[in-house]
XYZ file of C-alpha atoms in Angstrom:
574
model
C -17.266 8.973 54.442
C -13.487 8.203 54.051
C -12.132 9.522 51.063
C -8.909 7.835 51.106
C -10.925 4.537 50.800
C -11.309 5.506 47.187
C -9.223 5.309 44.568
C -9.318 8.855 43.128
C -7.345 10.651 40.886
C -7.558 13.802 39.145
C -8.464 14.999 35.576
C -5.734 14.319 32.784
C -3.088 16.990 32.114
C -5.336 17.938 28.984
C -8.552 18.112 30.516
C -10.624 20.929 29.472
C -13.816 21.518 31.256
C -16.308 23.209 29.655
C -17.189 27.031 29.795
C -20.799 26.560 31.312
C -20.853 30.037 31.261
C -19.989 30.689 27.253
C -23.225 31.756 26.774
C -24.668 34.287 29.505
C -28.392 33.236 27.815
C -29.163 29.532 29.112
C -32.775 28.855 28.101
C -34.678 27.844 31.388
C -37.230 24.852 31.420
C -38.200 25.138 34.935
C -41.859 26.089 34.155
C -42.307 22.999 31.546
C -45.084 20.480 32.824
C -43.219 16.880 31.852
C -46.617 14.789 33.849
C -48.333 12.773 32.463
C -50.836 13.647 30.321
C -55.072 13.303 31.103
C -56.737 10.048 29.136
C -58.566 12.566 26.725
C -55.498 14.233 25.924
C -53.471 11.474 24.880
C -56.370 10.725 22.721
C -56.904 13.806 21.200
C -52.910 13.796 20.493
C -53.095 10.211 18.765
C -56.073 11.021 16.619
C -53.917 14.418 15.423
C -50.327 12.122 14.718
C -52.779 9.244 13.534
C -54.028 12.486 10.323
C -50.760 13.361 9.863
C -49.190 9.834 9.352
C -52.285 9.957 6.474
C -51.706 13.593 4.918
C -47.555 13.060 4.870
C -47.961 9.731 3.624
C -45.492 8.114 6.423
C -45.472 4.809 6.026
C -43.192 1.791 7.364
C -39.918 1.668 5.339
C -40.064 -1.001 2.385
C -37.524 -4.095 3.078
C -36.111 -3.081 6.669
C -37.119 -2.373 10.199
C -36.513 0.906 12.310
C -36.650 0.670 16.414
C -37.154 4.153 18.055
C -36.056 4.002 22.237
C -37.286 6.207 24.477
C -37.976 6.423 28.195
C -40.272 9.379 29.261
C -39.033 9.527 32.384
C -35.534 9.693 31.658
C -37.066 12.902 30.134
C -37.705 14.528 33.150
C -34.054 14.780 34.852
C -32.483 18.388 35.578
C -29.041 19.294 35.445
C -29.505 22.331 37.164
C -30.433 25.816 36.076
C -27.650 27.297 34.366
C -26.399 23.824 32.936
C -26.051 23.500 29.597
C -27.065 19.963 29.017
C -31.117 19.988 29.158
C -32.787 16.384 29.099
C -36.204 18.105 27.995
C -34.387 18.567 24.841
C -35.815 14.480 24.573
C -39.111 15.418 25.265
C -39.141 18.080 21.976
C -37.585 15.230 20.003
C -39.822 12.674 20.304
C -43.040 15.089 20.058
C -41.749 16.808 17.120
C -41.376 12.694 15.938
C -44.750 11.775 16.823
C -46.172 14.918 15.453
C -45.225 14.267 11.949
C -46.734 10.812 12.431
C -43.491 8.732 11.683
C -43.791 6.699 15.198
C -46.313 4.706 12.965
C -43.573 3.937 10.830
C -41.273 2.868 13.607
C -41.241 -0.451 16.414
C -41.438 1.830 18.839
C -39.930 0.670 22.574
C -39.662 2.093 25.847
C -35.905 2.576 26.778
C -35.491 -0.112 29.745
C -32.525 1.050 32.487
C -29.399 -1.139 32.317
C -28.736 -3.250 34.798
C -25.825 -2.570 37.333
C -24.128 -6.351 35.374
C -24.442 -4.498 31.910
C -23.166 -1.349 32.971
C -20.518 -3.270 34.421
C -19.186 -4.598 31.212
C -17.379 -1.525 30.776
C -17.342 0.480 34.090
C -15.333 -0.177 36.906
C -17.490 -1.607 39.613
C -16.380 0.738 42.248
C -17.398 3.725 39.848
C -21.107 2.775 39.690
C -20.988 2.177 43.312
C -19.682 5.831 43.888
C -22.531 6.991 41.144
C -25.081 5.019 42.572
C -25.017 5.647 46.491
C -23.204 8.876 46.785
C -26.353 11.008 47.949
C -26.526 14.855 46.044
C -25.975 16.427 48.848
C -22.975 14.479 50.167
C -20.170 14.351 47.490
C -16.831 14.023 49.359
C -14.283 16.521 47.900
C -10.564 17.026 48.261
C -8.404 20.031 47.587
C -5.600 20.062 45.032
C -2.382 22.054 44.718
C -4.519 24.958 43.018
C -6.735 24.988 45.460
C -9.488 23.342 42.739
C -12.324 21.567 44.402
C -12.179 18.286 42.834
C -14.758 15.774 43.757
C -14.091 11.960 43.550
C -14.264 10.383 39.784
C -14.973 13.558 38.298
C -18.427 13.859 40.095
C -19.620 16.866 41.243
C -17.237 19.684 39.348
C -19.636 21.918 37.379
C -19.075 19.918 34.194
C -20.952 16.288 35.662
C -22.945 17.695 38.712
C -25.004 15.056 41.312
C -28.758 15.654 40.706
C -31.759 13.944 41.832
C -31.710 10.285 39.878
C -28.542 10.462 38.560
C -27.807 7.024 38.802
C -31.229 6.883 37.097
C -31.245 8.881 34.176
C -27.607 7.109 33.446
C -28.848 3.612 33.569
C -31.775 4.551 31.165
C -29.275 6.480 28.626
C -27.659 3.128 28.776
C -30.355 0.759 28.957
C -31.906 2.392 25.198
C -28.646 2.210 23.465
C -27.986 -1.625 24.800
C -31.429 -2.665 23.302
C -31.131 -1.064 20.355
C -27.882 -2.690 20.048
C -29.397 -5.969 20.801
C -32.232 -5.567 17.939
C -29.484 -4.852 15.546
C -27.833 -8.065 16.767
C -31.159 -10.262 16.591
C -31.945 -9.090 13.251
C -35.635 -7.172 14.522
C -34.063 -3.747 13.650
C -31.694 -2.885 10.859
C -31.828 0.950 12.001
C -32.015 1.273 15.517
C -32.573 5.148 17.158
C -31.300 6.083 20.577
C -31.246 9.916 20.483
C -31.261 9.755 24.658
C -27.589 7.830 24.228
C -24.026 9.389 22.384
C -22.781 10.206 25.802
C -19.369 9.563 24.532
C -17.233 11.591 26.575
C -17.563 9.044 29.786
C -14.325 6.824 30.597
C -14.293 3.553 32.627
C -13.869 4.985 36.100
C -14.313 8.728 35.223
C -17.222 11.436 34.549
C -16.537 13.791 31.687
C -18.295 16.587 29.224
C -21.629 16.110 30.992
C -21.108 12.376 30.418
C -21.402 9.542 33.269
C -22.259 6.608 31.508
C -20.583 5.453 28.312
C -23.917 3.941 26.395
C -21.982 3.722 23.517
C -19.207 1.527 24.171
C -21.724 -0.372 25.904
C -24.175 -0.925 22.676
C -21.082 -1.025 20.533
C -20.194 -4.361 23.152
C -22.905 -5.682 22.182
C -22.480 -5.527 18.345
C -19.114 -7.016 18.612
C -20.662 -10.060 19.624
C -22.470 -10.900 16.427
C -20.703 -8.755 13.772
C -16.678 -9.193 13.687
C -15.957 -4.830 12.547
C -17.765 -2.076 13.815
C -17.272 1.616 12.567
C -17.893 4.376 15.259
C -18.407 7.733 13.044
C -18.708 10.588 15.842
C -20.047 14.205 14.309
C -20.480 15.826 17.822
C -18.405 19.192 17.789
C -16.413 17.358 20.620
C -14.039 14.736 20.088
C -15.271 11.215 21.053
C -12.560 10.883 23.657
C -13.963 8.012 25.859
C -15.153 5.711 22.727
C -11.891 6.135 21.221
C -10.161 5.086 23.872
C -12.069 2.127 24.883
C -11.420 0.448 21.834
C -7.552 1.921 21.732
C -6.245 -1.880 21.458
C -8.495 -3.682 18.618
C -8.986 -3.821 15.407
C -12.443 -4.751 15.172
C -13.636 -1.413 15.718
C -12.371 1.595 14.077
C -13.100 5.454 15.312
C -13.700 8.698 12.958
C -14.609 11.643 15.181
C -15.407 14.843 13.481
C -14.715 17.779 15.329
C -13.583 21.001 16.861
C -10.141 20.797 17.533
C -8.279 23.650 20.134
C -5.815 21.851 22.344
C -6.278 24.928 24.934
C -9.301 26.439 24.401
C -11.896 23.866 23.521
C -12.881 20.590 25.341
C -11.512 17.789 25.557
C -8.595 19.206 24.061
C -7.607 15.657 22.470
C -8.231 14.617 18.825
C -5.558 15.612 16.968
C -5.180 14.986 12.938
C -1.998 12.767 13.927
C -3.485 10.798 16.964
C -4.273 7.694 15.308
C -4.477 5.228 17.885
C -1.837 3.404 19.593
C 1.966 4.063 18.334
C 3.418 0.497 18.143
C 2.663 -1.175 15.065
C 2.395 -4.599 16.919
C -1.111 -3.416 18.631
C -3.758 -4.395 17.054
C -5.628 -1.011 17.568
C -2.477 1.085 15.514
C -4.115 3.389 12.667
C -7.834 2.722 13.852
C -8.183 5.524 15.556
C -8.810 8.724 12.676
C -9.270 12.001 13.812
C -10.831 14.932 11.898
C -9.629 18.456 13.450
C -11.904 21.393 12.071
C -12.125 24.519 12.965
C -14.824 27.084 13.602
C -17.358 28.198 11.116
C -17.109 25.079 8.481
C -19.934 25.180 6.193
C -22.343 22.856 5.353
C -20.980 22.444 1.954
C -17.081 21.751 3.154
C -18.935 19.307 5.832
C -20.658 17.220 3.267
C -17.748 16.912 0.977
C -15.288 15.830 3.392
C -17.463 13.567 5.498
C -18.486 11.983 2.073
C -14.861 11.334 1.105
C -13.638 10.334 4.613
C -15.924 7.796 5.293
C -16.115 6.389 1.761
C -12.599 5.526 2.166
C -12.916 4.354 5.210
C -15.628 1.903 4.600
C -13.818 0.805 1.495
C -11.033 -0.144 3.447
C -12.321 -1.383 6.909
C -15.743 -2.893 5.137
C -17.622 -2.995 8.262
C -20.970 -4.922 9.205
C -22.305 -2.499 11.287
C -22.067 0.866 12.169
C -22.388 3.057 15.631
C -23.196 6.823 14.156
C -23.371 9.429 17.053
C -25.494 12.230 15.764
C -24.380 15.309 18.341
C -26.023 18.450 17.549
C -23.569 20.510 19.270
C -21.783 20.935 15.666
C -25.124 22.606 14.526
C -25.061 26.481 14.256
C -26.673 28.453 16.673
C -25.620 25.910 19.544
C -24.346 27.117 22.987
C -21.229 25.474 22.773
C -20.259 24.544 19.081
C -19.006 27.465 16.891
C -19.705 25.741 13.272
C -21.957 27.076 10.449
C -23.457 23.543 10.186
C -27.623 23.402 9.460
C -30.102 20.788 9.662
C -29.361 20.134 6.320
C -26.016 19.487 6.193
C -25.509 17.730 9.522
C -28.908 15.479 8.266
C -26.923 14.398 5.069
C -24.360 12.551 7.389
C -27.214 10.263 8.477
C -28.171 10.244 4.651
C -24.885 8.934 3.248
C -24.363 6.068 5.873
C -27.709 5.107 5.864
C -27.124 4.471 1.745
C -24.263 2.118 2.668
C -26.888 -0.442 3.725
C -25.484 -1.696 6.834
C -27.107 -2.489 9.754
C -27.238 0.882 11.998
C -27.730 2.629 15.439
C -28.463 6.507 15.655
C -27.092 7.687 18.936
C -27.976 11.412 20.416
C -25.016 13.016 22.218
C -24.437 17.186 22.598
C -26.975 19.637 21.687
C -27.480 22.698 23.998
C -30.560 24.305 22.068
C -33.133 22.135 22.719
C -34.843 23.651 19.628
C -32.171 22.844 17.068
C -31.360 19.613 18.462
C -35.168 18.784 18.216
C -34.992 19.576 14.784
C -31.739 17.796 13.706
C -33.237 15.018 15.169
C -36.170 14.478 13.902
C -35.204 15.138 10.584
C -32.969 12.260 10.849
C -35.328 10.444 12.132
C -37.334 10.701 8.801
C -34.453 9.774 7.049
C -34.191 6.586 9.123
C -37.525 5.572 7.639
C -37.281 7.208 4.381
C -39.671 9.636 4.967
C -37.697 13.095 4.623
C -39.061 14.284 1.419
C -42.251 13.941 2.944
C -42.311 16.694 5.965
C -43.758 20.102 5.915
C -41.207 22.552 6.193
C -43.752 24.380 8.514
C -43.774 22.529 12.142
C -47.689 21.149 12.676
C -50.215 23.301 14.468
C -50.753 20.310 16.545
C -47.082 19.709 18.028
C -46.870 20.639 21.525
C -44.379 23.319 22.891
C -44.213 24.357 18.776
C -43.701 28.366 20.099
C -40.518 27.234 21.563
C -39.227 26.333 18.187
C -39.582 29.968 16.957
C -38.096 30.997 13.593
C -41.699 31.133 12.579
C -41.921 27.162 13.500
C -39.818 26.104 10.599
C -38.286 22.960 10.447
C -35.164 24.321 8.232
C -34.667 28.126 8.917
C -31.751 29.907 7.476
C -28.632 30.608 9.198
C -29.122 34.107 8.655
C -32.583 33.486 10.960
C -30.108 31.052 13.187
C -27.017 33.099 13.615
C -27.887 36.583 12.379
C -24.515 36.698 10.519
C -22.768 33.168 9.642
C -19.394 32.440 11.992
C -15.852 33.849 9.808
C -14.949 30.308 8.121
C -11.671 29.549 9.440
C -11.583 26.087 7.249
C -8.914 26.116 4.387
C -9.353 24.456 1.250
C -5.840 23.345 1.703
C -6.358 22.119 5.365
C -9.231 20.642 4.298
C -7.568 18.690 1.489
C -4.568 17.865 3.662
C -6.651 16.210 6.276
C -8.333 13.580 3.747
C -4.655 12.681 2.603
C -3.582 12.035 5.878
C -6.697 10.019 5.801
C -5.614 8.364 2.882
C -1.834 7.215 4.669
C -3.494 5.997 7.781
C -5.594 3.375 5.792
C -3.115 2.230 3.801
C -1.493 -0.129 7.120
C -5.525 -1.265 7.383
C -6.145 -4.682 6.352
C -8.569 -4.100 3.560
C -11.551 -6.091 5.879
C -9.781 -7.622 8.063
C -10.286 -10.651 9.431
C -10.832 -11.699 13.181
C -10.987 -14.632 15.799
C -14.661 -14.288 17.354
C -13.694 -14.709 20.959
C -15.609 -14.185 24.454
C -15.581 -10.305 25.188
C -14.221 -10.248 28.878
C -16.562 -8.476 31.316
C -14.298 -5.888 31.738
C -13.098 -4.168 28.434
C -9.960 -2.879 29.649
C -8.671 -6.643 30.199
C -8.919 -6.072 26.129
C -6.305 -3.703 26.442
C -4.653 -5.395 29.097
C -3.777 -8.709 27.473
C -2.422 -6.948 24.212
C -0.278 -5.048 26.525
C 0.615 -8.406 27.993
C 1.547 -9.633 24.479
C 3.677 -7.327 23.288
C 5.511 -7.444 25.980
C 5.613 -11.248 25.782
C 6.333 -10.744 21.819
C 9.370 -7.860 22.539
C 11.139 -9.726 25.245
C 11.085 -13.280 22.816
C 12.164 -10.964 19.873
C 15.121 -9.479 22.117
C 16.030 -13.134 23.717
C 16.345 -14.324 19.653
C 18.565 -11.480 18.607
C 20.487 -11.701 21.819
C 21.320 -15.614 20.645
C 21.725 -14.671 17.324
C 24.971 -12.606 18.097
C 26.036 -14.525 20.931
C 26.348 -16.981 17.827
C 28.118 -14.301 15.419
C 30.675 -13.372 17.885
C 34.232 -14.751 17.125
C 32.580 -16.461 13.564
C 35.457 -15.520 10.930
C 35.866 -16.059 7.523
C 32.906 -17.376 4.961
C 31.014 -19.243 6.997
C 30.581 -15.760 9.209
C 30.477 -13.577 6.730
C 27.403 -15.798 4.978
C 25.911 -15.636 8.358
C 25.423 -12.409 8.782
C 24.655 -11.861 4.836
C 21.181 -14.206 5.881
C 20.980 -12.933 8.858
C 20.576 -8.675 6.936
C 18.308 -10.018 4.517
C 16.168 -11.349 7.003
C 15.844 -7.836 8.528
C 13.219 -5.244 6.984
C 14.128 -1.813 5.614
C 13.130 0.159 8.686
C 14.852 -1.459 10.464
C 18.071 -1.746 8.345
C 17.688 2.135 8.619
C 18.017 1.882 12.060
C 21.061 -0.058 12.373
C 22.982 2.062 9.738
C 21.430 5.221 11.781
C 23.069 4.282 14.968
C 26.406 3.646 13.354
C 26.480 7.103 12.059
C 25.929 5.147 8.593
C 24.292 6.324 5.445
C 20.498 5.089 5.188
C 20.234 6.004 1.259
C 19.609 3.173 -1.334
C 17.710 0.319 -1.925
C 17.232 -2.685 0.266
C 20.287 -4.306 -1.023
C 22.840 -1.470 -0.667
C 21.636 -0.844 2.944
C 22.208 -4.928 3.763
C 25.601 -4.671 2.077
C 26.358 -1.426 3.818
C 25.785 -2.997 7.327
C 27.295 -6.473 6.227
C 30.763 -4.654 5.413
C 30.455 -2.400 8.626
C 29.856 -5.451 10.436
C 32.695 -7.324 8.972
C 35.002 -4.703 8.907
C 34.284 -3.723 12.682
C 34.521 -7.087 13.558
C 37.983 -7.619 12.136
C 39.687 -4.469 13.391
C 38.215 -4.384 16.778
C 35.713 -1.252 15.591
C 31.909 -0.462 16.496
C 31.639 0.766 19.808
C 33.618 -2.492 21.986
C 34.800 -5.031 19.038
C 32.707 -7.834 18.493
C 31.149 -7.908 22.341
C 28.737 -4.985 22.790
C 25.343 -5.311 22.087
C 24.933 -1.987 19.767
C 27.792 -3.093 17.397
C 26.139 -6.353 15.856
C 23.679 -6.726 13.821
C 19.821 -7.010 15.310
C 20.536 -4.713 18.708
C 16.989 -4.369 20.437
C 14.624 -1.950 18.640
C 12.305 0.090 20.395
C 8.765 0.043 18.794
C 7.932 3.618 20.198
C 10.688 5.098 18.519
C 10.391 3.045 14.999
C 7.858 2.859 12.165
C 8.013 -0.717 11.630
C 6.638 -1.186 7.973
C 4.314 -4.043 7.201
């Protein structure tokens, strides 16, 4: 195979992998039977969920629909041995689900696999080729500066290894998130569950954080074609890199990832407090893009209270009509990779405070390296979903298969002292906590309070979204700079009134930033209201005019009035 026939090119600058080897202890599935069960054991199972629906009292919601999507054999995929990412993990979910009895309370649907045109919609075409042929034991490689094997699109490294059915196990990830999306859209579902999606790491032509396919983006494509704003709310310990930056140019979806922030240490090394989408005020996408940096050990009480107030202001301000939650258990204590003091409880009450909003939802998975915990977190949301928390034994039923690997004497909420031993040192401020949800606060104030939008056909290919805003800007920059250009071609050699009330209209017309701007680059004072800085830069102009001043009398561009601004370097206000 030809490598140079590909496209390839290497990780970002910033790109962290993981440490697969954080924790020498990797849990081992291996020896886990994921066949089929025998006729009389499925029936002895149903009769056993079928009593427990009847002793917890689970019944279907009152006045909306829940969709749970699942594909057993998605299930059954391996990683490899001393990878962290475990796919049996699903298989503890859903019988820790079914064991409380709430799939009676649920439409319950088996996960279809996306087609190669839907997984299109976002992925580059020669991508899912390269994912979909490239055998696991042929990955063509090349060697770097440093000597790094690097395999094409990210492929292959430790992080996103080939295994048997990759191309498989992605397309039904993707496949349960797209349906759910789809009853959301059709009205079926007004909570839709995906737990085997939230692989939100994935880019359009690149593998990342154990992450091939991007189902979200893919669902969240979906949604955009019946509801004009979606919110994305990410609580993963990892930043939701590859969702954010799908949707980097719009303004009908807006992104709030919580998360562990360490631009050196901890992947993906993005997600900073002040990356809040793109910088020109022109793009649509500028400000919709909020990122929550937190650091290790934040509790579940500091969790609650600033995801409460975050996202209340955020909805407040955005008003969306539906929402994408990604419900990562990664941020839960006693994970292999996250480093928070997080519990069922308090990573549960995020799924508790949306699902009060009362818009139409989808729960996606995403991390969640102890199968165990991730089982639980997950199935306590899943009660939540159908209003059935208050109802569950704290005790895990006799009846639930694998229940010894949930240990902790099979509860459903053990302490963190049972979890951790001793809780993580808390290295979240009060004061950095505060300061975030201000910064918060700024950001959404250049939001249109719900903004409106143009429903328009979604191009198959997202990144034409992108593409054509870059397009217009640059359309919009170079028509700006061709009217200022006139507009001093027109000023030069204008004396007396007549050119003095010219460039008088001409100020006022201009906005304070960019008054600033102009009195900046003359070495002027920018103090003062609107009015002193157009009469400040009306007498320079006059004045330079007259006695041949500025920087080449009245014929060099950066001596007149309305000189071209660059929208990277300004803070253009609204």
């Amino acid at each position: 195979m030809n490598i140079d026939a590909y496209r390839w090119r290497p990780p970002k600058p910033n790109y962290l992998p993981h440490n697969v080897d954080l924790d020498p202890f990797v849990e081992n599935y291996d020896d886990i039977q994921l066949g089929r069960p025998e006729a009389y054991e499925n029936a002895q199972f149903f009769s056993k969920i079928k009593r427990a629906a009847q002793e917890y009292n689970i019944t279907r919601p009152k006045g909306y629909n829940v969709s749970f999507h699942a594909n057993p054999e998605m299930e059954k995929h391996h990683f490899g041995k001393t990878h962290p990412m475990k796919p049996w993990r699903l298989t503890l979910t859903k019988s820790l689900v079914m064991s409380y009895g709430m799939s009676f309370a649920m439409d319950n649907y088996i996960a279809r696999a996306a087609t190669y045109e839907e997984l299109n919609n976002y992925h580059a075409s020669e991508y899912l080729d390269h994912l979909a042929l490239t055998p696991a034991d042929d990955v063509p490689r090349l060697e770097d500066d440093n000597e790094k094997a690097q395999t094409k699109f990210n492929i292959g490294l430790s992080d996103c290894p080939l295994f048997q059915g990759l191309y498989d196990y992605c397309s039904m990830s993707a496949g349960g998130s797209i349906d759910a999306a789809r009853k959301i859209c059709s009205g079926q579902s007004d909570i839709a569950i995906s737990w085997g999606g939230g692989l939100h790491h994935a880019k359009r032509s690149e593998a990342s954080g154990f992450c091939y396919i991007n189902d979200i983006v893919l669902a969240v494509l979906q949604l955009l074609r019946c509801y004009p704003r979606v919110l994305y709310i990410d609580i993963d310990v990892h930043h939701g890199d590859g969702v954010e930056e799908a949707f980097l140019s719009t303004d009908r979806v807006m992104t709030v990832s919580f998360h562990k922030y360490d631009p050196r240490e901890f992947f993906p090394g993005t997600g900073a407090l002040t990356d809040n989408g793109p910088k020109s005020e022109h793009n649509p996408g500028a400000h919709h893009a909020l990122n929550i940096p937190l650091n290790d050990g934040i509790t579940d009480q500091q969790y609650e209270q600033l995801f409460q107030t975050v996202i209340t202001q955020v909805v407040e301000r955005f008003r969306p009509s539906a929402i994408a939650l990604q419900c990562g258990a990664d941020s839960l204590a006693g994970d292999r990779l996250g480093r928070f003091n997080l519990q069922v409880q308090g990573h549960s009450s995020c799924v508790a405070f949306v699902k009060k909003l009362g818009i139409p939802m989808i729960l996606f998975g995403g991390g969640g390296y102890t199968p165990r915990n991730v089982a639980r977190a997950w199935a306590v949301e899943t009660s939540i979903a159908i209003d059935a928390r208050d109802k569950l034994d704290p005790v895990i039923p006799m009846h639930a298969p694998w229940r010894d690997h949930f240990k902790y004497d099979a509860e459903l909420f053990p302490s963190l002292q049972k979890i951790l031993g001793e809780p993580r040192a808390n290295k979240n401020t009060a004061k950095k906590l505060q300061d975030i949800v201000q910064h918060v606060g700024e950001q959404l104030k250049f939001v249109s309070i719900a903004p409106s939008v143009q429903y328009q056909v979604i191009p198959p290919d997202l990144q034409g979204i992108r593409d054509d805003v870059e397009d217009r800007l640059k359309e919009e920059t170079e028509e700006r700079d061709d009217q200022l250009r006139r507009t001093r071609e027109e000023g030069v050699g204008v004396a007396g009134e007549r050119g003095q009330q010219k460039n008088l209209a001409y100020c006022k017309k201009l906005t304070v930033s960019q008054l600033k701007a102009d009195l900046k680059r003359r070495g002027l004072s920018v103090s003062g209201k609107k009015a002193d800085l157009v009469e400040r830069l009306r007498m320079y102009e006059e004045t330079g005019r007259e006695s041949g001043g500025g920087s080449g009398g009245g014929t060099d561009s950066e001596s007149h009035i309305g000189s071209t601004y660059n929208d990277n370097d300004m803070d253009w206000e609204q």
